[in-house]
Amino acid sequence: MEDKAQIQEAIKSQGEVVRKLKSEKASKEQIDEEVAKLLALKAQLGDDGKTQFVLKTPKGTRDYNPKQMAIREKVFNTIIRCFKRHGAETIDTPVFELKETLTGKYGEDSKLIYDLKDQGGELLSLRYDLTVPFARYLAMNKITNIKRYHIAKVYRRDNPAMTRGRYREFYQCDFDIAGQYDAMIPDAECLKIVHEILNELDLGDFRIKVNDRRILDGMFAVCGVPDDKFRTICSTVDKLDKMSWEDVKKEMVNEKGLSEEAADQIGEYVSMQGGMDLAERLLQDHKMSQSKQACAGLSDIKLLFKYLQLFHVTDKVVFDLSLARGLDYYTGVIYEAVLTQASAVSAANEAQNGANAEESVSVGSVAGGGRYDGLVGMFDPKGRRVPCVGVSIGIERIFSIMEQKAEASPEKVRTTEVQIMVASAQKNLLEERLQLISELWNAGIKAEVMYKKNPKLLSQLQYCEEAGIPLVAILGEQELKDGVVKLRVVATREEV
Amino acid sequence: MEDKAQIQEAIKSQGEVVRKLKSEKASKEQIDEEVAKLLALKAQLGDDGKTQFVLKTPKGTRDYNPKQMAIREKVFNTIIRCFKRHGAETIDTPVFELKETLTGKYGEDSKLIYDLKDQGGELLSLRYDLTVPFARYLAMNKITNIKRYHIAKVYRRDNPAMTRGRYREFYQCDFDIAGQYDAMIPDAECLKIVHEILNELDLGDFRIKVNDRRILDGMFAVCGVPDDKFRTICSTVDKLDKMSWEDVKKEMVNEKGLSEEAADQIGEYVSMQGGMDLAERLLQDHKMSQSKQACAGLSDIKLLFKYLQLFHVTDKVVFDLSLARGLDYYTGVIYEAVLTQASAVSAANEAQNGANAEESVSVGSVAGGGRYDGLVGMFDPKGRRVPCVGVSIGIERIFSIMEQKAEASPEKVRTTEVQIMVASAQKNLLEERLQLISELWNAGIKAEVMYKKNPKLLSQLQYCEEAGIPLVAILGEQELKDGVVKLRVVATREEV
């Protein structure tokens, strides 16, 4: 594309692509993307000497402005405080891993992994989650016991839906307990943590669904699903939160080749929800009780509920046989938290997008996790297993909700913590201002000064109001003579 | 390499490479790298069904373990506290940018940029620093005034030297002030910030070298350097902190084709160090004063020193004409902070590496920055300029020093903040322990419990000692009957 005529031709045809999309009323994102390509082509031409760059962030990513960062910091602080309260240490791993470290861990989703260009040296990929790097870290350092949290960005070449908080670069907040312990004690703590965090963040009512991979597998077995179809049928069940049972059944029968009878039996089980009582009933169920696996899972669910009662969190927890979770590596208990109360703002949002607000009772998963006892062993040369259980907080959705809340609130989000502004009432007091602010900084006080020799008092006061700075120290010649500083409370104009 | 025989051949020849390096006593890093390749080949063979993976992080990267994270958190807190004290907001940008955003910003260093693989869609690169994304952010959002900090990882495909804190993935801590202000006021604040941070981190004595790109350019002009050689001669001058003047001169004359006379004149100037007095002297210098640019720079240096006096930081600041800084985009004041007191540990380290401890007075740059008034304009379609000045804290070197300090100190680094352990003196008290710890968590107390049904009291107490948990609540049947809990101070064994 070095040749000008060639570029001009490309611009022409790209222009048509954009026009066509617009006439078809394609999605804004799709149009934006094609417009970006067009601008890039025009920039290559560069004969107007102006637009040399397309000014944007990569698809599916965003900058955080100071206001968003203030909200993000608040959410992180709540989460980290909870993780620390539960005695977790923290680790960090590189943003990229050897490509082979990620190979074979994500099933079909592997196609969403970002690879780095081969510039000579190792083949690298951006991390897809924090769990696989954690397992690699444990195996590499031969760690058999740790309780750690890890908050960092992960990368997925997925179709972004940024208004719903789905990005290609996004944060994960993971808490995991690794080690050989007595059943369900660490698992219960993970659920307690989800409960504490969602309570503290005050996002409205929520529900934590719980199930067990062994119960699912046992159920598939007793319903007559062939062994080699467990995983694929499991991922179809996982779609029950987005699709009706009829459509799920259709997929099982028509696409996955399951018998109608087996599908119907599954359908009966996956409609069940309850608590410890349901686990007890299923242990007596003449079919379910034939599966050793299912029984092991059901007994553990009972135990889990017993511990959750001691933690006083059973009000939010439901044993739900339709919960499957997508990832391959889970081996035991799995769980997922959903907000059940569409907040006013998000309901309005859904309505805008043409969805029925009535339907949007569940605004989607905000936390999830489970037990994965086999993953670390995949990295260990001798296959030594390190049992793990963990939870990941879906922070981007939470950011979205908090941002909408902040927008809707009349209260202003402060982006700095400045306590005092050093101002002057007359000209030629820059030196005095600098001297005073230096003393304040040295005393650990958060302070600002305007970077002008002779700023107007009014503009200094205005700056305070805009930035929400509560106090202003006003220097004047008379005060300097008297050896005092006038302090004014910005909101009330009170002076001392 | 799909064919087994081919792989086996490759393993054989790679094995020889490793043997040869070992016999040559090559560096550990070099050997490790080749061993990794060997292991990767063996893994490909995979016929023993064991080692399928090379368990390592990518070249030039590392994991942070909990101890390192605890140190990192402490350093970050100090730095962030300082940035906030000075009223900075914070922003975040994606880890990758459109490739073209980075193009043409880093001169020769562009070859060190990590590119992502073209998987369809946009061409992307990992960010190389935080300054270019910041400029892109300002131009994109048409922001003309901001004081912001940004702490994040950046990526350079450089030759790693991990023992000296040089990585391919590393943190930058940037503080920048953008906006049209009166001369040298924000610039002086940047130096004040460096002074505060290095003082608080307590890394030993330091010196902040200051110079101005306009003084360098003026100096080059009056010394007879041709215009088109300014930048390349500037990068040679930049090597003066690592090379002797003789070698620098040789490079100027032999490689860059400068006349011996011009080089000698430069040599005279770049040996000069001083304070405000030196700036005054040079303003009178018959040659230097011929350059308008140099005079503008020198006047600003004078002004800068005046403000630094008001901040009481001139004791650490030196006007040093040999300071050049590598990056192209600086347009005014530049500065760099170096530790002058090789701490005991790092001196020992240098000695191990065969260097003369006497020579290692300067352990290298720990902060640097300057004024770049043209960068934002490169992104603006209309070329609108937003003057900027900033500083970047070289955090990885600081981590290295702090880690060495922590290693050398008898004090143990705690990796959690747990205040109390809930323990039991007898069997069958799991439920009571869980109930109590739940109450503690709900009260915001950092607490742990062992994930065993019947842990031994001794092992619970041992855990406290290892983890540095100061208190333990011991449940016993008698105490439960009496409705009390026994509290023990772990260190003194005192009980209440």
Tab-separated table of C-alpha atoms in Angstrom, chain A residues 36 40 50-59 61-66 69 72-73 84-98 100-101 103 105 111 113-117 119-120 122 124 126-127 136-137 139-141 146-147 149 153 155 157 169 171 177 180-182 185-186 189 192 196 306-307 310-312 378-381 415-418 430-431 434-435 437-438 440-442 444-454, chain B residues 40 50-59 61-66 69 72-73 84-101 103 105 113-117 119-120 122 124 126-127 136-137 139-141 146-147 149 153 155 157 169 171 175 177 180-182 185-186 189 192 196 306-307 310-312 378-381 415-418 430-431 434-435 437-438 440-442 444-454:
chain	number	residue	atom	x	y	z
A	36	ALA	CA	-11.194	4.128	12.163
A	40	ALA	CA	-6.010	5.238	9.165
A	50	LYS	CA	-2.512	17.220	9.648
A	51	THR	CA	-4.125	14.026	10.923
A	52	GLN	CA	-1.174	11.686	11.139
A	53	PHE	CA	-2.796	9.522	13.796
A	54	VAL	CA	-6.067	7.892	14.562
A	55	LEU	CA	-6.666	9.132	18.060
A	56	LYS	CA	-8.245	6.183	19.797
A	57	THR	CA	-7.547	3.336	22.159
A	58	PRO	CA	-7.519	-0.186	20.722
A	59	LYS	CA	-10.856	-1.915	20.159
A	61	THR	CA	-10.215	-1.047	25.614
A	62	ARG	CA	-10.636	2.294	27.306
A	63	ASP	CA	-8.799	4.905	29.295
A	64	TYR	CA	-9.874	5.542	32.861
A	65	ASN	CA	-10.282	9.238	33.565
A	66	PRO	CA	-9.664	10.650	37.065
A	69	MET	CA	-10.160	6.073	38.775
A	72	ARG	CA	-12.155	2.220	40.848
A	73	GLU	CA	-9.946	2.987	43.827
A	84	LYS	CA	-6.793	-8.882	53.838
A	85	ARG	CA	-9.351	-9.380	56.596
A	86	HIS	CA	-9.317	-13.036	55.604
A	87	GLY	CA	-5.557	-13.186	55.900
A	88	ALA	CA	-4.641	-13.353	52.218
A	89	GLU	CA	-1.201	-12.507	50.905
A	90	THR	CA	-0.835	-11.090	47.409
A	91	ILE	CA	1.383	-11.995	44.452
A	92	ASP	CA	1.886	-10.640	40.968
A	93	THR	CA	2.812	-12.374	37.724
A	94	PRO	CA	3.871	-10.981	34.312
A	95	VAL	CA	1.188	-9.755	31.914
A	96	PHE	CA	2.387	-12.319	29.381
A	97	GLU	CA	3.237	-15.986	29.784
A	98	LEU	CA	5.011	-18.479	27.563
A	100	GLU	CA	2.642	-23.070	25.934
A	101	THR	CA	1.734	-22.249	29.533
A	103	THR	CA	-2.112	-24.008	25.766
A	105	LYS	CA	-6.293	-24.784	29.500
A	111	LYS	CA	-8.949	-18.724	20.117
A	113	ILE	CA	-5.978	-15.495	23.498
A	114	TYR	CA	-3.824	-12.535	22.391
A	115	ASP	CA	-0.470	-13.689	21.039
A	116	LEU	CA	2.605	-11.514	20.796
A	117	LYS	CA	4.407	-11.178	17.508
A	119	GLN	CA	10.194	-10.941	17.200
A	120	GLY	CA	12.804	-13.605	17.865
A	122	GLU	CA	10.181	-16.999	23.106
A	124	LEU	CA	4.398	-15.277	24.287
A	126	LEU	CA	-1.120	-12.201	27.140
A	127	ARG	CA	-2.683	-13.839	30.193
A	136	ARG	CA	1.989	-22.106	37.108
A	137	TYR	CA	3.391	-20.044	39.997
A	139	ALA	CA	4.033	-25.544	40.507
A	140	MET	CA	7.141	-23.539	39.621
A	141	ASN	CA	7.834	-22.617	43.236
A	146	ILE	CA	-1.115	-20.440	50.203
A	147	LYS	CA	-4.046	-18.077	50.544
A	149	TYR	CA	-5.299	-12.567	46.185
A	153	LYS	CA	-5.749	-7.030	34.088
A	155	TYR	CA	-6.920	-10.026	28.003
A	157	ARG	CA	-10.050	-11.061	22.014
A	169	GLU	CA	-8.780	-5.627	28.637
A	171	TYR	CA	-9.564	-6.463	35.683
A	177	ILE	CA	-6.916	-20.979	48.818
A	180	GLN	CA	-4.883	-30.033	51.368
A	181	TYR	CA	-7.524	-29.217	53.977
A	182	ASP	CA	-10.665	-30.686	55.506
A	185	ILE	CA	-13.975	-25.203	55.133
A	186	PRO	CA	-12.017	-23.084	52.617
A	189	GLU	CA	-14.847	-19.036	53.356
A	192	LYS	CA	-18.439	-15.767	52.920
A	196	GLU	CA	-19.104	-9.640	52.523
A	306	LYS	CA	-23.782	-26.319	57.566
A	307	TYR	CA	-20.722	-24.059	57.588
A	310	LEU	CA	-22.454	-20.756	61.046
A	311	PHE	CA	-21.375	-17.798	58.880
A	312	HIS	CA	-24.991	-16.550	58.727
A	378	MET	CA	-0.942	-30.123	34.988
A	379	PHE	CA	2.151	-27.967	35.517
A	380	ASP	CA	4.022	-30.215	37.878
A	381	PRO	CA	6.571	-32.502	36.207
A	415	THR	CA	-10.618	13.153	42.129
A	416	THR	CA	-8.016	14.528	44.532
A	417	GLU	CA	-7.764	14.680	48.306
A	418	VAL	CA	-6.348	18.196	48.510
A	430	LEU	CA	4.557	34.034	44.711
A	431	GLU	CA	7.619	33.535	46.902
A	434	LEU	CA	5.824	28.777	47.626
A	435	GLN	CA	7.418	29.021	51.036
A	437	ILE	CA	3.132	25.423	50.625
A	438	SER	CA	6.551	23.850	51.053
A	440	LEU	CA	2.577	22.356	54.404
A	441	TRP	CA	3.912	19.573	52.163
A	442	ASN	CA	6.702	18.874	54.614
A	444	GLY	CA	2.269	15.963	55.264
A	445	ILE	CA	-0.643	18.212	54.332
A	446	LYS	CA	-2.196	17.834	50.900
A	447	ALA	CA	-1.949	21.260	49.343
A	448	GLU	CA	-2.042	23.030	45.990
A	449	VAL	CA	-0.904	26.373	44.674
A	450	MET	CA	-1.666	27.970	41.322
A	451	TYR	CA	1.286	27.954	38.915
A	452	LYS	CA	0.951	31.654	38.149
A	453	LYS	CA	2.990	34.563	39.439
A	454	ASN	CA	-0.047	36.737	40.022
B	40	ALA	CA	11.148	-26.874	25.477
B	50	LYS	CA	5.791	-35.922	32.255
B	51	THR	CA	7.360	-32.531	31.612
B	52	GLN	CA	4.972	-31.029	29.140
B	53	PHE	CA	5.839	-27.466	30.105
B	54	VAL	CA	8.835	-25.328	30.691
B	55	LEU	CA	8.029	-23.890	34.073
B	56	LYS	CA	9.320	-20.359	33.833
B	57	THR	CA	8.246	-16.780	33.309
B	58	PRO	CA	9.178	-15.132	30.010
B	59	LYS	CA	12.708	-13.781	29.625
B	61	THR	CA	10.132	-10.923	33.647
B	62	ARG	CA	9.482	-12.216	37.137
B	63	ASP	CA	6.770	-13.114	39.577
B	64	TYR	CA	6.477	-11.084	42.752
B	65	ASN	CA	6.124	-13.306	45.783
B	66	PRO	CA	4.167	-12.141	48.846
B	69	MET	CA	4.660	-7.555	47.157
B	72	ARG	CA	6.325	-3.075	46.706
B	73	GLU	CA	3.153	-1.977	48.461
B	84	LYS	CA	-1.590	12.961	46.307
B	85	ARG	CA	-0.093	15.480	48.706
B	86	HIS	CA	0.718	17.528	45.636
B	87	GLY	CA	-2.857	17.340	44.428
B	88	ALA	CA	-2.435	14.919	41.546
B	89	GLU	CA	-5.311	12.965	40.045
B	90	THR	CA	-4.644	9.574	38.490
B	91	ILE	CA	-5.580	8.016	35.162
B	92	ASP	CA	-5.057	4.644	33.526
B	93	THR	CA	-4.562	3.681	29.889
B	94	PRO	CA	-4.588	0.269	28.167
B	95	VAL	CA	-1.445	-1.862	28.270
B	96	PHE	CA	-1.363	-1.782	24.466
B	97	GLU	CA	-1.803	1.079	22.021
B	98	LEU	CA	-2.370	1.232	18.291
B	99	LYS	CA	1.061	0.578	16.801
B	100	GLU	CA	1.023	3.914	14.987
B	101	THR	CA	0.522	5.782	18.265
B	103	THR	CA	5.619	5.110	15.883
B	105	LYS	CA	8.338	8.699	19.295
B	113	ILE	CA	8.837	-2.173	21.273
B	114	TYR	CA	6.820	-5.376	21.726
B	115	ASP	CA	4.316	-5.851	18.918
B	116	LEU	CA	1.247	-8.045	19.153
B	117	LYS	CA	0.632	-10.682	16.536
B	119	GLN	CA	-4.690	-11.833	14.520
B	120	GLY	CA	-6.987	-9.777	12.324
B	122	GLU	CA	-5.867	-3.491	14.534
B	124	LEU	CA	-1.117	-3.208	18.418
B	126	LEU	CA	2.654	-2.881	24.236
B	127	ARG	CA	3.269	0.546	25.742
B	136	ARG	CA	-2.285	10.631	23.367
B	137	TYR	CA	-4.860	10.804	26.167
B	139	ALA	CA	-4.884	15.142	22.684
B	140	MET	CA	-7.739	12.654	22.344
B	141	ASN	CA	-9.758	14.260	25.139
B	146	ILE	CA	-4.087	18.397	34.329
B	147	LYS	CA	-1.806	17.253	37.093
B	149	TYR	CA	0.110	10.486	38.223
B	153	LYS	CA	3.916	-1.529	33.901
B	155	TYR	CA	7.467	-3.128	28.229
B	157	ARG	CA	12.546	-5.874	24.599
B	169	GLU	CA	8.377	-5.738	32.171
B	171	TYR	CA	6.841	-0.382	36.643
B	175	PHE	CA	3.902	12.452	37.740
B	177	ILE	CA	1.869	18.656	35.020
B	180	GLN	CA	0.348	26.775	30.096
B	181	TYR	CA	1.810	28.231	33.290
B	182	ASP	CA	4.420	30.719	34.429
B	185	ILE	CA	6.865	26.845	38.894
B	186	PRO	CA	5.618	23.357	37.940
B	189	GLU	CA	7.449	21.228	42.054
B	192	LYS	CA	10.484	18.980	45.147
B	196	GLU	CA	10.390	14.281	49.129
B	306	LYS	CA	15.318	30.581	43.172
B	307	TYR	CA	12.158	28.496	43.608
B	310	LEU	CA	12.130	28.554	48.704
B	311	PHE	CA	11.466	24.806	48.812
B	312	HIS	CA	14.714	24.254	50.771
B	378	MET	CA	2.242	15.556	17.652
B	379	PHE	CA	-1.111	13.913	18.369
B	380	ASP	CA	-3.367	16.889	17.850
B	381	PRO	CA	-4.836	17.143	14.342
B	415	THR	CA	2.996	-10.534	54.235
B	416	THR	CA	-0.421	-10.347	55.869
B	417	GLU	CA	-1.933	-8.032	58.438
B	418	VAL	CA	-3.811	-10.686	60.394
B	430	LEU	CA	-14.758	-26.413	64.567
B	431	GLU	CA	-18.278	-25.025	64.639
B	434	LEU	CA	-16.234	-20.752	62.617
B	435	GLN	CA	-18.921	-18.926	64.525
B	437	ILE	CA	-14.313	-15.929	63.345
B	438	SER	CA	-17.427	-14.952	61.420
B	440	LEU	CA	-14.685	-11.099	64.038
B	441	TRP	CA	-14.798	-10.689	60.250
B	442	ASN	CA	-18.125	-8.940	60.469
B	444	GLY	CA	-13.843	-5.750	60.505
B	445	ILE	CA	-11.121	-7.637	62.360
B	446	LYS	CA	-8.423	-9.404	60.329
B	447	ALA	CA	-8.593	-12.994	61.479
B	448	GLU	CA	-7.594	-16.492	60.424
B	449	VAL	CA	-8.644	-19.994	61.349
B	450	MET	CA	-7.015	-23.278	60.412
B	451	TYR	CA	-8.905	-25.243	57.757
B	452	LYS	CA	-8.841	-28.439	59.799
B	453	LYS	CA	-11.553	-30.036	61.872
B	454	ASN	CA	-9.231	-30.858	64.732
